[in-house]
mmCIF file of C-alpha atoms and ligand atoms in Angstrom:
data_model
loop_
_atom_site.group_PDB
_atom_site.id
_atom_site.type_symbol
_atom_site.label_atom_id
_atom_site.label_comp_id
_atom_site.label_asym_id
_atom_site.label_seq_id
_atom_site.Cartn_x
_atom_site.Cartn_y
_atom_site.Cartn_z
ATOM 1 C CA MET A 1 25.097 -28.671 -0.734
ATOM 2 C CA ASN A 2 26.986 -29.867 -3.897
ATOM 3 C CA ALA A 3 25.096 -30.312 -7.163
ATOM 4 C CA GLN A 4 25.262 -34.343 -6.719
ATOM 5 C CA ALA A 5 23.538 -34.405 -3.028
ATOM 6 C CA CYS A 6 21.079 -31.678 -4.656
ATOM 7 C CA LEU A 7 20.353 -34.403 -7.379
ATOM 8 C CA CYS A 8 20.100 -36.986 -5.107
ATOM 9 C CA PHE A 9 17.596 -35.070 -3.064
ATOM 10 C CA CYS A 10 15.784 -34.353 -6.259
ATOM 11 C CA SER A 11 15.066 -37.627 -6.954
ATOM 12 C CA LEU A 12 13.992 -38.267 -3.619
ATOM 13 C CA VAL A 13 11.338 -35.798 -3.976
ATOM 14 C CA TRP A 14 10.771 -36.749 -7.316
ATOM 15 C CA LEU A 15 9.758 -40.442 -5.926
ATOM 16 C CA GLY A 16 7.388 -38.971 -3.793
ATOM 17 C CA PHE A 17 4.974 -38.084 -6.488
ATOM 18 C CA PRO A 18 3.958 -41.147 -8.494
ATOM 19 C CA SER A 19 3.514 -40.458 -12.069
ATOM 20 C CA ASN A 20 0.429 -42.562 -12.532
ATOM 21 C CA ALA A 21 -1.649 -40.188 -10.428
ATOM 22 C CA ALA A 22 -4.669 -42.115 -9.512
ATOM 23 C CA VAL A 23 -6.695 -39.082 -9.342
ATOM 24 C CA ASP A 24 -7.560 -37.518 -12.978
ATOM 25 C CA PHE A 25 -8.006 -33.799 -13.029
ATOM 26 C CA ASP A 26 -10.332 -33.067 -15.809
ATOM 27 C CA ARG A 27 -12.702 -36.042 -15.070
ATOM 28 C CA GLN A 28 -12.798 -35.736 -11.343
ATOM 29 C CA ILE A 29 -11.297 -32.427 -9.778
ATOM 30 C CA LYS A 30 -12.189 -29.957 -12.616
ATOM 31 C CA PRO A 31 -16.283 -30.699 -12.607
ATOM 32 C CA ILE A 32 -16.089 -30.049 -8.540
ATOM 33 C CA LEU A 33 -14.429 -26.846 -9.012
ATOM 34 C CA GLU A 34 -16.714 -25.883 -11.809
ATOM 35 C CA GLU A 35 -19.619 -26.357 -9.659
ATOM 36 C CA LYS A 36 -18.605 -25.121 -6.421
ATOM 37 C CA CYS A 37 -15.823 -22.421 -7.262
ATOM 38 C CA TYR A 38 -16.389 -21.145 -10.407
ATOM 39 C CA ARG A 39 -19.015 -18.588 -9.552
ATOM 40 C CA CYS A 40 -16.547 -16.334 -7.660
ATOM 41 C CA HIS A 41 -13.502 -17.490 -8.991
ATOM 42 C CA ASP A 42 -13.233 -17.341 -12.944
ATOM 43 C CA ASP A 43 -12.769 -14.602 -15.165
ATOM 44 C CA GLU A 44 -15.740 -12.729 -14.599
ATOM 45 C CA LYS A 45 -15.390 -12.778 -10.664
ATOM 46 C CA VAL A 46 -11.925 -13.412 -9.197
ATOM 47 C CA LYS A 47 -12.526 -13.292 -5.592
ATOM 48 C CA GLY A 48 -9.133 -12.749 -3.395
ATOM 49 C CA ASP A 49 -7.624 -12.618 -6.806
ATOM 50 C CA LEU A 50 -7.922 -16.420 -7.341
ATOM 51 C CA ARG A 51 -8.947 -18.135 -10.592
ATOM 52 C CA LEU A 52 -9.665 -21.535 -10.454
ATOM 53 C CA ASP A 53 -11.125 -22.008 -13.845
ATOM 54 C CA SER A 54 -7.544 -23.128 -15.360
ATOM 55 C CA PRO A 55 -4.121 -24.898 -14.435
ATOM 56 C CA GLU A 56 -2.372 -21.758 -14.560
ATOM 57 C CA GLY A 57 -5.335 -19.514 -12.491
ATOM 58 C CA ILE A 58 -4.759 -22.307 -9.817
ATOM 59 C CA LEU A 59 -1.004 -22.167 -9.803
ATOM 60 C CA ALA A 60 -0.868 -18.391 -9.889
ATOM 61 C CA GLY A 61 -2.938 -18.605 -6.644
ATOM 62 C CA GLY A 62 -4.719 -15.646 -5.026
ATOM 63 C CA LYS A 63 -3.919 -12.425 -3.132
ATOM 64 C CA GLY A 64 -2.729 -14.509 -0.275
ATOM 65 C CA GLY A 65 -0.210 -16.362 -2.146
ATOM 66 C CA ILE A 66 -0.162 -20.048 -3.437
ATOM 67 C CA VAL A 67 -3.382 -21.625 -2.872
ATOM 68 C CA LEU A 68 -1.818 -25.236 -4.065
ATOM 69 C CA VAL A 69 1.303 -27.197 -2.863
ATOM 70 C CA PRO A 70 1.422 -30.194 -4.691
ATOM 71 C CA GLY A 71 1.995 -33.412 -2.463
ATOM 72 C CA GLU A 72 0.770 -31.557 0.591
ATOM 73 C CA PRO A 73 -2.676 -31.026 1.177
ATOM 74 C CA ASN A 74 -2.796 -29.674 4.793
ATOM 75 C CA GLU A 75 -0.419 -26.800 3.164
ATOM 76 C CA SER A 76 -3.006 -26.070 0.172
ATOM 77 C CA SER A 77 -5.571 -23.164 1.246
ATOM 78 C CA LEU A 78 -7.527 -24.561 -1.731
ATOM 79 C CA PHE A 79 -8.315 -27.865 -0.027
ATOM 80 C CA ILE A 80 -7.896 -26.806 3.602
ATOM 81 C CA LEU A 81 -10.627 -23.970 3.241
ATOM 82 C CA THR A 82 -13.426 -26.568 2.151
ATOM 83 C CA THR A 83 -12.794 -28.524 5.255
ATOM 84 C CA TYR A 84 -13.360 -25.432 7.702
ATOM 85 C CA PRO A 85 -16.544 -25.313 9.720
ATOM 86 C CA LYS A 86 -19.146 -23.924 7.616
ATOM 87 C CA ASP A 87 -19.765 -20.863 9.643
ATOM 88 C CA ASP A 88 -15.995 -19.889 9.739
ATOM 89 C CA PRO A 89 -15.438 -16.774 7.475
ATOM 90 C CA ASP A 90 -12.723 -18.458 5.389
ATOM 91 C CA TYR A 91 -14.784 -21.512 4.493
ATOM 92 C CA MET A 92 -15.095 -22.279 0.976
ATOM 93 C CA PRO A 93 -17.372 -21.986 -1.052
ATOM 94 C CA GLN A 94 -18.636 -18.839 0.442
ATOM 95 C CA LYS A 95 -21.942 -19.075 -0.825
ATOM 96 C CA GLY A 96 -23.712 -22.193 -2.024
ATOM 97 C CA GLU A 97 -23.308 -26.154 -1.532
ATOM 98 C CA GLY A 98 -19.919 -26.985 0.074
ATOM 99 C CA LEU A 99 -17.856 -29.912 -0.974
ATOM 100 C CA SER A 100 -19.149 -33.409 0.385
ATOM 101 C CA LYS A 101 -16.649 -35.613 2.353
ATOM 102 C CA PRO A 102 -15.982 -38.016 -0.970
ATOM 103 C CA GLU A 103 -15.269 -34.572 -2.854
ATOM 104 C CA GLN A 104 -12.938 -33.406 -0.120
ATOM 105 C CA ASN A 105 -11.317 -36.825 0.049
ATOM 106 C CA LEU A 106 -10.736 -36.548 -3.806
ATOM 107 C CA LEU A 107 -9.658 -33.277 -3.784
ATOM 108 C CA LYS A 108 -6.988 -34.220 -0.854
ATOM 109 C CA ALA A 109 -5.865 -37.155 -2.658
ATOM 110 C CA TRP A 110 -5.237 -35.344 -5.774
ATOM 111 C CA ILE A 111 -2.807 -32.991 -4.099
ATOM 112 C CA GLU A 112 -1.339 -35.988 -2.303
ATOM 113 C CA LYS A 113 -0.486 -37.400 -4.994
ATOM 114 C CA GLY A 114 1.196 -34.652 -6.863
ATOM 115 C CA ALA A 115 -1.690 -32.448 -8.033
ATOM 116 C CA SER A 116 -1.235 -33.446 -11.778
ATOM 117 C CA PHE A 117 -3.162 -31.405 -14.531
ATOM 118 C CA GLY A 118 -2.495 -34.371 -16.818
ATOM 119 C CA GLU A 119 -0.340 -36.633 -18.864
ATOM 120 C CA GLY A 120 3.072 -35.017 -19.307
ATOM 121 C CA PHE A 121 2.321 -32.267 -16.792
ATOM 122 C CA VAL A 122 5.458 -31.350 -15.117
ATOM 123 C CA HIS A 123 4.904 -29.062 -11.850
ATOM 124 C CA ASP A 124 7.243 -26.071 -11.100
ATOM 125 C CA GLN A 125 6.332 -26.486 -7.347
ATOM 126 C CA ASN A 126 9.756 -27.385 -6.111
ATOM 127 C CA PRO A 127 11.626 -24.888 -7.574
ATOM 128 C CA ARG A 128 14.562 -25.276 -4.676
ATOM 129 C CA VAL A 129 14.879 -28.683 -6.338
ATOM 130 C CA ARG A 130 14.170 -28.169 -9.843
ATOM 131 C CA SER A 131 16.426 -25.619 -9.834
ATOM 132 C CA LYS A 132 18.727 -24.290 -12.645
ATOM 133 C CA PHE A 133 21.152 -27.640 -13.147
ATOM 134 C CA ALA A 134 20.942 -27.936 -16.669
ATOM 135 C CA GLU A 135 21.004 -23.793 -17.515
ATOM 136 C CA ALA A 136 24.495 -22.819 -17.708
ATOM 137 C CA ASP A 137 24.237 -18.936 -17.689
ATOM 138 C CA PRO A 138 25.638 -17.269 -15.107
ATOM 139 C CA ASP A 139 22.717 -15.395 -13.529
ATOM 140 C CA SER A 140 20.929 -19.014 -12.993
ATOM 141 C CA VAL A 141 24.075 -20.306 -11.325
ATOM 142 C CA ARG A 142 24.271 -17.381 -9.018
ATOM 143 C CA LYS A 143 20.616 -17.895 -8.134
ATOM 144 C CA TYR A 144 21.348 -21.604 -7.558
ATOM 145 C CA MET A 145 24.212 -20.850 -5.114
ATOM 146 C CA ILE A 146 21.990 -18.696 -3.266
ATOM 147 C CA MET A 147 19.532 -21.208 -3.397
ATOM 148 C CA GLY A 148 22.023 -24.023 -2.020
ATOM 149 C CA ASP A 149 22.986 -21.856 0.908
ATOM 150 C CA ALA A 150 19.291 -21.169 1.788
ATOM 151 C CA LEU A 151 18.172 -24.772 1.418
ATOM 152 C CA GLU A 152 19.264 -25.857 4.896
ATOM 153 C CA ILE A 153 17.517 -22.830 6.505
ATOM 154 C CA VAL A 154 14.367 -23.570 4.606
ATOM 155 C CA GLU A 155 14.171 -26.957 5.530
ATOM 156 C CA ASN A 156 14.756 -26.093 9.163
ATOM 157 C CA LEU A 157 11.759 -23.818 9.054
ATOM 158 C CA ARG A 158 9.851 -26.311 7.039
ATOM 159 C CA ALA A 159 10.469 -28.725 10.148
ATOM 160 C CA SER A 160 9.434 -26.130 12.624
ATOM 161 C CA ASP A 161 5.717 -26.222 10.970
ATOM 162 C CA LEU A 162 6.321 -23.288 8.708
ATOM 163 C CA LEU A 163 5.163 -22.726 4.959
ATOM 164 C CA VAL A 164 8.321 -21.648 3.190
ATOM 165 C CA ASP A 165 7.688 -21.111 -0.570
ATOM 166 C CA THR A 166 9.861 -19.111 -3.489
ATOM 167 C CA VAL A 167 8.503 -15.932 -4.628
ATOM 168 C CA ASN A 168 7.218 -15.983 -8.163
ATOM 169 C CA HIS A 169 9.296 -19.225 -8.728
ATOM 170 C CA ASP A 170 12.562 -17.267 -7.910
ATOM 171 C CA SER A 171 14.500 -19.445 -6.190
ATOM 172 C CA SER A 172 16.527 -17.090 -4.462
ATOM 173 C CA LEU A 173 13.485 -15.086 -2.963
ATOM 174 C CA PHE A 174 11.480 -16.628 -0.182
ATOM 175 C CA GLU A 175 7.977 -16.186 1.603
ATOM 176 C CA VAL A 176 7.207 -17.595 4.983
ATOM 177 C CA SER A 177 3.960 -18.424 6.358
ATOM 178 C CA TYR A 178 2.799 -19.152 9.851
ATOM 179 C CA THR A 179 -0.986 -19.111 9.107
ATOM 180 C CA HIS A 180 -1.085 -23.052 9.548
ATOM 181 C CA ALA A 181 1.463 -23.137 11.932
ATOM 182 C CA ASP A 182 0.031 -23.611 15.523
ATOM 183 C CA ARG A 183 1.877 -20.957 17.507
ATOM 184 C CA GLY A 184 0.906 -19.309 20.573
ATOM 185 C CA PRO A 185 1.263 -15.997 21.983
ATOM 186 C CA GLY A 186 5.107 -15.587 22.473
ATOM 187 C CA GLU A 187 5.912 -18.808 20.320
ATOM 188 C CA PHE A 188 6.549 -16.868 16.837
ATOM 189 C CA GLU A 189 10.353 -16.791 17.337
ATOM 190 C CA LEU A 190 10.514 -14.696 14.104
ATOM 191 C CA THR A 191 14.264 -14.092 14.676
ATOM 192 C CA SER A 192 14.606 -17.802 13.436
ATOM 193 C CA LEU A 193 13.718 -16.327 9.737
ATOM 194 C CA ALA A 194 16.693 -13.780 10.012
ATOM 195 C CA PRO A 195 19.023 -15.955 8.353
ATOM 196 C CA LEU A 196 17.249 -15.398 5.080
ATOM 197 C CA LYS A 197 18.598 -12.392 5.163
ATOM 198 C CA GLU A 198 17.658 -10.533 2.035
ATOM 199 C CA SER A 199 15.926 -13.025 0.578
ATOM 200 C CA LEU A 200 12.878 -12.809 2.766
ATOM 201 C CA LYS A 201 10.314 -10.860 0.762
ATOM 202 C CA LYS A 202 6.981 -11.914 1.934
ATOM 203 C CA LEU A 203 5.662 -12.637 5.484
ATOM 204 C CA THR A 204 2.203 -13.899 6.327
ATOM 205 C CA LEU A 205 0.796 -13.747 9.885
ATOM 206 C CA ALA A 206 -2.627 -13.683 9.094
ATOM 207 C CA ARG A 207 -5.288 -15.191 11.366
ATOM 208 C CA THR A 208 -2.160 -16.412 14.017
ATOM 209 C CA ARG A 209 -2.161 -15.450 17.849
ATOM 210 C CA ILE A 210 0.737 -13.186 17.467
ATOM 211 C CA THR A 211 1.477 -10.426 19.944
ATOM 212 C CA ASN A 212 3.170 -7.189 20.190
ATOM 213 C CA GLU A 213 5.758 -8.752 21.836
ATOM 214 C CA ASP A 214 6.641 -11.431 19.017
ATOM 215 C CA LEU A 215 6.283 -8.384 16.456
ATOM 216 C CA SER A 216 9.023 -6.298 18.210
ATOM 217 C CA SER A 217 11.726 -8.527 16.365
ATOM 218 C CA LEU A 218 10.470 -7.207 13.181
ATOM 219 C CA SER A 219 12.894 -4.780 12.893
ATOM 220 C CA GLU A 220 15.559 -7.543 12.014
ATOM 221 C CA LEU A 221 13.667 -8.513 8.620
ATOM 222 C CA ALA A 222 13.887 -5.332 7.241
ATOM 223 C CA SER A 223 13.849 -6.945 3.570
ATOM 224 C CA ILE A 224 10.172 -7.905 3.630
ATOM 225 C CA GLU A 225 8.212 -6.088 1.037
ATOM 226 C CA TYR A 226 4.852 -7.939 1.658
ATOM 227 C CA LEU A 227 3.314 -8.322 5.368
ATOM 228 C CA ASP A 228 0.053 -9.914 6.159
ATOM 229 C CA LEU A 229 -1.079 -9.189 9.629
ATOM 230 C CA SER A 230 -4.980 -9.474 9.023
ATOM 231 C CA ARG A 231 -7.309 -11.032 11.500
ATOM 232 C CA THR A 232 -5.115 -10.945 14.216
ATOM 233 C CA GLU A 233 -5.020 -8.973 17.325
ATOM 234 C CA VAL A 234 -2.797 -6.434 15.788
ATOM 235 C CA ASP A 235 -3.501 -2.724 17.272
ATOM 236 C CA ASP A 236 -1.644 0.797 16.753
ATOM 237 C CA HIS A 237 1.053 -0.270 19.336
ATOM 238 C CA SER A 238 1.792 -2.941 16.697
ATOM 239 C CA LEU A 239 2.315 -0.751 14.076
ATOM 240 C CA ASP A 240 5.366 0.999 16.008
ATOM 241 C CA PHE A 241 7.214 -2.519 15.107
ATOM 242 C CA VAL A 242 5.527 -2.270 11.491
ATOM 243 C CA SER A 243 6.889 1.487 10.889
ATOM 244 C CA GLN A 244 10.710 0.025 11.048
ATOM 245 C CA MET A 245 10.183 -2.012 7.952
ATOM 246 C CA VAL A 246 11.371 0.298 5.375
ATOM 247 C CA ASN A 247 11.018 -2.031 2.250
ATOM 248 C CA LEU A 248 7.319 -2.790 2.966
ATOM 249 C CA ARG A 249 5.331 -2.309 -0.012
ATOM 250 C CA THR A 250 2.090 -4.269 0.833
ATOM 251 C CA LEU A 251 0.563 -4.346 4.173
ATOM 252 C CA ASN A 252 -2.584 -6.011 4.982
ATOM 253 C CA LEU A 253 -4.288 -4.875 8.451
ATOM 254 C CA ARG A 254 -7.706 -6.217 7.627
ATOM 255 C CA ASP A 255 -9.781 -7.234 10.184
ATOM 256 C CA THR A 256 -7.309 -5.577 13.293
ATOM 257 C CA LYS A 257 -7.869 -3.312 15.889
ATOM 258 C CA VAL A 258 -5.814 -0.671 14.004
ATOM 259 C CA THR A 259 -7.121 3.164 14.303
ATOM 260 C CA ASP A 260 -6.635 6.524 12.125
ATOM 261 C CA GLU A 261 -3.465 7.480 14.973
ATOM 262 C CA GLY A 262 -1.979 4.206 14.623
ATOM 263 C CA LEU A 263 -1.837 4.854 10.774
ATOM 264 C CA LEU A 264 0.099 7.557 10.481
ATOM 265 C CA LYS A 265 3.042 5.914 12.446
ATOM 266 C CA LEU A 266 3.479 4.400 8.881
ATOM 267 C CA ALA A 267 4.436 7.751 7.328
ATOM 268 C CA ASN A 268 7.942 7.047 7.207
ATOM 269 C CA LEU A 269 7.688 3.923 4.697
ATOM 270 C CA LYS A 270 8.182 5.653 1.554
ATOM 271 C CA GLN A 271 7.999 2.661 -0.413
ATOM 272 C CA LEU A 272 4.349 1.316 0.768
ATOM 273 C CA GLU A 273 2.169 1.387 -2.025
ATOM 274 C CA ARG A 274 -0.933 -0.311 -0.850
ATOM 275 C CA VAL A 275 -2.542 -0.769 2.832
ATOM 276 C CA TYR A 276 -5.810 -2.642 3.582
ATOM 277 C CA VAL A 277 -7.683 -1.697 6.311
ATOM 278 C CA TRP A 278 -10.934 -3.380 5.886
ATOM 279 C CA GLY A 279 -12.863 -4.059 9.255
ATOM 280 C CA THR A 280 -10.360 -1.516 11.442
ATOM 281 C CA LEU A 281 -11.507 1.131 12.919
ATOM 282 C CA VAL A 282 -9.625 3.450 10.221
ATOM 283 C CA THR A 283 -11.747 5.994 9.034
ATOM 284 C CA SER A 284 -11.586 7.795 5.282
ATOM 285 C CA THR A 285 -10.264 10.659 6.754
ATOM 286 C CA GLY A 286 -7.309 8.889 8.493
ATOM 287 C CA ALA A 287 -6.737 7.085 5.177
ATOM 288 C CA THR A 288 -6.403 10.199 3.013
ATOM 289 C CA ARG A 289 -4.194 11.829 5.828
ATOM 290 C CA LEU A 290 -1.704 8.680 5.162
ATOM 291 C CA GLU A 291 -2.223 8.681 1.494
ATOM 292 C CA LYS A 292 -1.286 12.690 1.781
ATOM 293 C CA ARG A 293 2.081 11.689 3.337
ATOM 294 C CA ILE A 294 3.591 8.744 1.117
ATOM 295 C CA GLU A 295 3.439 9.367 -2.865
ATOM 296 C CA GLY A 296 1.618 6.627 -4.721
ATOM 297 C CA LEU A 297 0.254 4.832 -1.702
ATOM 298 C CA ALA A 298 -3.422 3.602 -1.740
ATOM 299 C CA VAL A 299 -5.243 2.820 1.448
ATOM 300 C CA LYS A 300 -8.172 0.367 0.769
ATOM 301 C CA LEU A 301 -10.843 0.853 2.946
ATOM 302 C CA GLY A 302 -13.452 -1.661 1.235
ATOM 303 C CA THR A 303 -16.076 -3.492 3.354
ATOM 304 C CA SER A 304 -15.249 -6.341 5.015
ATOM 305 C CA ILE A 305 -17.012 -9.836 4.925
ATOM 306 C CA LEU A 306 -16.841 -10.369 8.454
ATOM 307 C CA PRO A 307 -19.384 -8.440 10.833
ATOM 308 C CA PRO A 308 -18.195 -5.129 11.798
ATOM 309 C CA ASN A 309 -15.813 -4.784 14.543
ATOM 310 C CA ARG A 310 -15.729 -8.588 15.274
ATOM 311 C CA GLY A 311 -13.986 -9.725 18.413
ATOM 312 C CA ARG A 312 -12.873 -6.131 19.311
ATOM 313 C CA SER A 313 -13.913 -3.477 21.826
ATOM 314 C CA PRO A 314 -16.527 -0.854 20.378
ATOM 315 C CA GLN A 315 -15.156 2.255 22.406
ATOM 316 C CA ARG A 316 -13.327 4.982 20.951
HETATM 317 C C1 HEC B 401 -19.840 -16.909 -3.047
HETATM 318 C C2 HEC B 401 -18.443 -16.667 -3.572
HETATM 319 C C3 HEC B 401 -17.358 -17.921 -3.407
HETATM 320 C C4 HEC B 401 -17.412 -19.180 -3.957
HETATM 321 C C5 HEC B 401 -18.302 -19.910 -4.637
HETATM 322 C C6 HEC B 401 -15.925 -19.772 -3.244
HETATM 323 N N1 HEC B 401 -15.064 -18.598 -3.046
HETATM 324 FE FE1 HEC B 401 -13.370 -18.744 -2.608
HETATM 325 N N2 HEC B 401 -13.200 -16.698 -2.170
HETATM 326 C C7 HEC B 401 -14.409 -15.865 -2.057
HETATM 327 C C8 HEC B 401 -13.717 -14.854 -1.613
HETATM 328 C C9 HEC B 401 -14.676 -13.541 -1.383
HETATM 329 C C10 HEC B 401 -12.365 -14.792 -1.501
HETATM 330 C C11 HEC B 401 -11.781 -13.572 -0.784
HETATM 331 C C12 HEC B 401 -11.494 -13.667 0.787
HETATM 332 C C13 HEC B 401 -10.676 -12.863 1.516
HETATM 333 O O1 HEC B 401 -9.901 -12.280 0.888
HETATM 334 O O2 HEC B 401 -10.252 -13.076 2.986
HETATM 335 C C14 HEC B 401 -12.026 -16.198 -1.623
HETATM 336 C C15 HEC B 401 -10.818 -16.586 -1.330
HETATM 337 C C16 HEC B 401 -10.497 -17.756 -1.368
HETATM 338 C C17 HEC B 401 -9.256 -18.522 -1.459
HETATM 339 C C18 HEC B 401 -8.277 -17.873 -0.808
HETATM 340 C C19 HEC B 401 -7.327 -16.922 -2.147
HETATM 341 C C20 HEC B 401 -6.236 -16.060 -1.484
HETATM 342 O O3 HEC B 401 -5.247 -16.266 -1.820
HETATM 343 O O4 HEC B 401 -6.296 -15.263 -0.777
HETATM 344 C C21 HEC B 401 -9.140 -19.717 -1.529
HETATM 345 C C22 HEC B 401 -8.161 -20.863 -1.573
HETATM 346 C C23 HEC B 401 -10.344 -20.165 -2.158
HETATM 347 N N3 HEC B 401 -11.058 -18.963 -2.380
HETATM 348 C C24 HEC B 401 -10.958 -21.325 -2.650
HETATM 349 C C25 HEC B 401 -12.280 -21.452 -3.211
HETATM 350 C C26 HEC B 401 -12.350 -22.793 -3.420
HETATM 351 C C27 HEC B 401 -11.765 -24.142 -3.447
HETATM 352 C C28 HEC B 401 -14.184 -22.690 -3.939
HETATM 353 C C29 HEC B 401 -14.941 -23.882 -4.034
HETATM 354 C C30 HEC B 401 -15.188 -24.972 -3.205
HETATM 355 C C31 HEC B 401 -14.397 -21.374 -3.934
HETATM 356 N N4 HEC B 401 -13.169 -20.697 -2.829
HETATM 357 C C32 HEC B 401 -15.716 -20.942 -3.603
HETATM 358 C C33 HEC B 401 -15.602 -16.222 -2.387
HETATM 359 C C34 HEC B 401 -16.143 -17.362 -2.941
#
């Protein structure tokens, strides 16, 4: 896409976010977060690596990535999680009184209208659009070129329900999430991500119905550094596919069926820094065994917020 077409696209998207936002963050949204979320998401407690007590914190997101997509409430976990059934383990707030319907609607409307944090605030949320036109240094031009090529691919993936974003606002690196896409077993078509090539850094498959058959094409996505498979039916066999991802640094296997034996299949992933295994059948012996094989690796065994072994067979 040339710069002119991109500028045109830019202004189209811009029109989608009215500047006279009807919902006022300080007056209408902040008090809700303060009352119902701060106790776990402020400077004292940072649950899920997420702070909600400042615009910067909200924009930085949590350990699962961004939580706010301006204009897209249904892609914003900041909103979605407050609408889950109260007995869902991911429902927010995790304790205390939940958001009333009017509060939910307000939060939704605020995000829909562009999630402004006040007069003059400009979001960085569309880095693919708000690219580096103005900057002339060669580095940013190079990034923009990659971005231009990737734009169509990204649009196609988005059209098929996937959440695609840039990593740390770097317009040449992408993360893709299937978590809120409605895909059944056999419908993941991970190969559709292959055109992103080396630019694909993060892949989130948490809470999906992904199967080993779907995972078998992971080897084509070797650029991935962060993979979230938490709360899926993933088991030891799945790790045969994961073990081919030589650039992997962070792997979330929390609340899956993985055991010590499966974990050891990862021993050749020398880049691996963190593996989360809360709520799996992995023991501290198994965790240490893998840590000894990979320098600098930490296998995190913490406690799950789900009941132990929920939804998996107790034998072994
Ligand atoms: C009693 C504690 C508690 C309260 C209150 C709470 N949360 Fe959370 N929140 C958590 C925990 C614990 C996690 C991490 C869960 C996990 O890792 O699966 C979390 C994670 C999240 C995440 C996902 C972060 C990520 O990137 O993985 C979002 C979004 C979130 N909370 C939003 C909210 C909102 C919005 C409110 C207020 C309406 C709220 N939370 C109130 C405990 C709380």
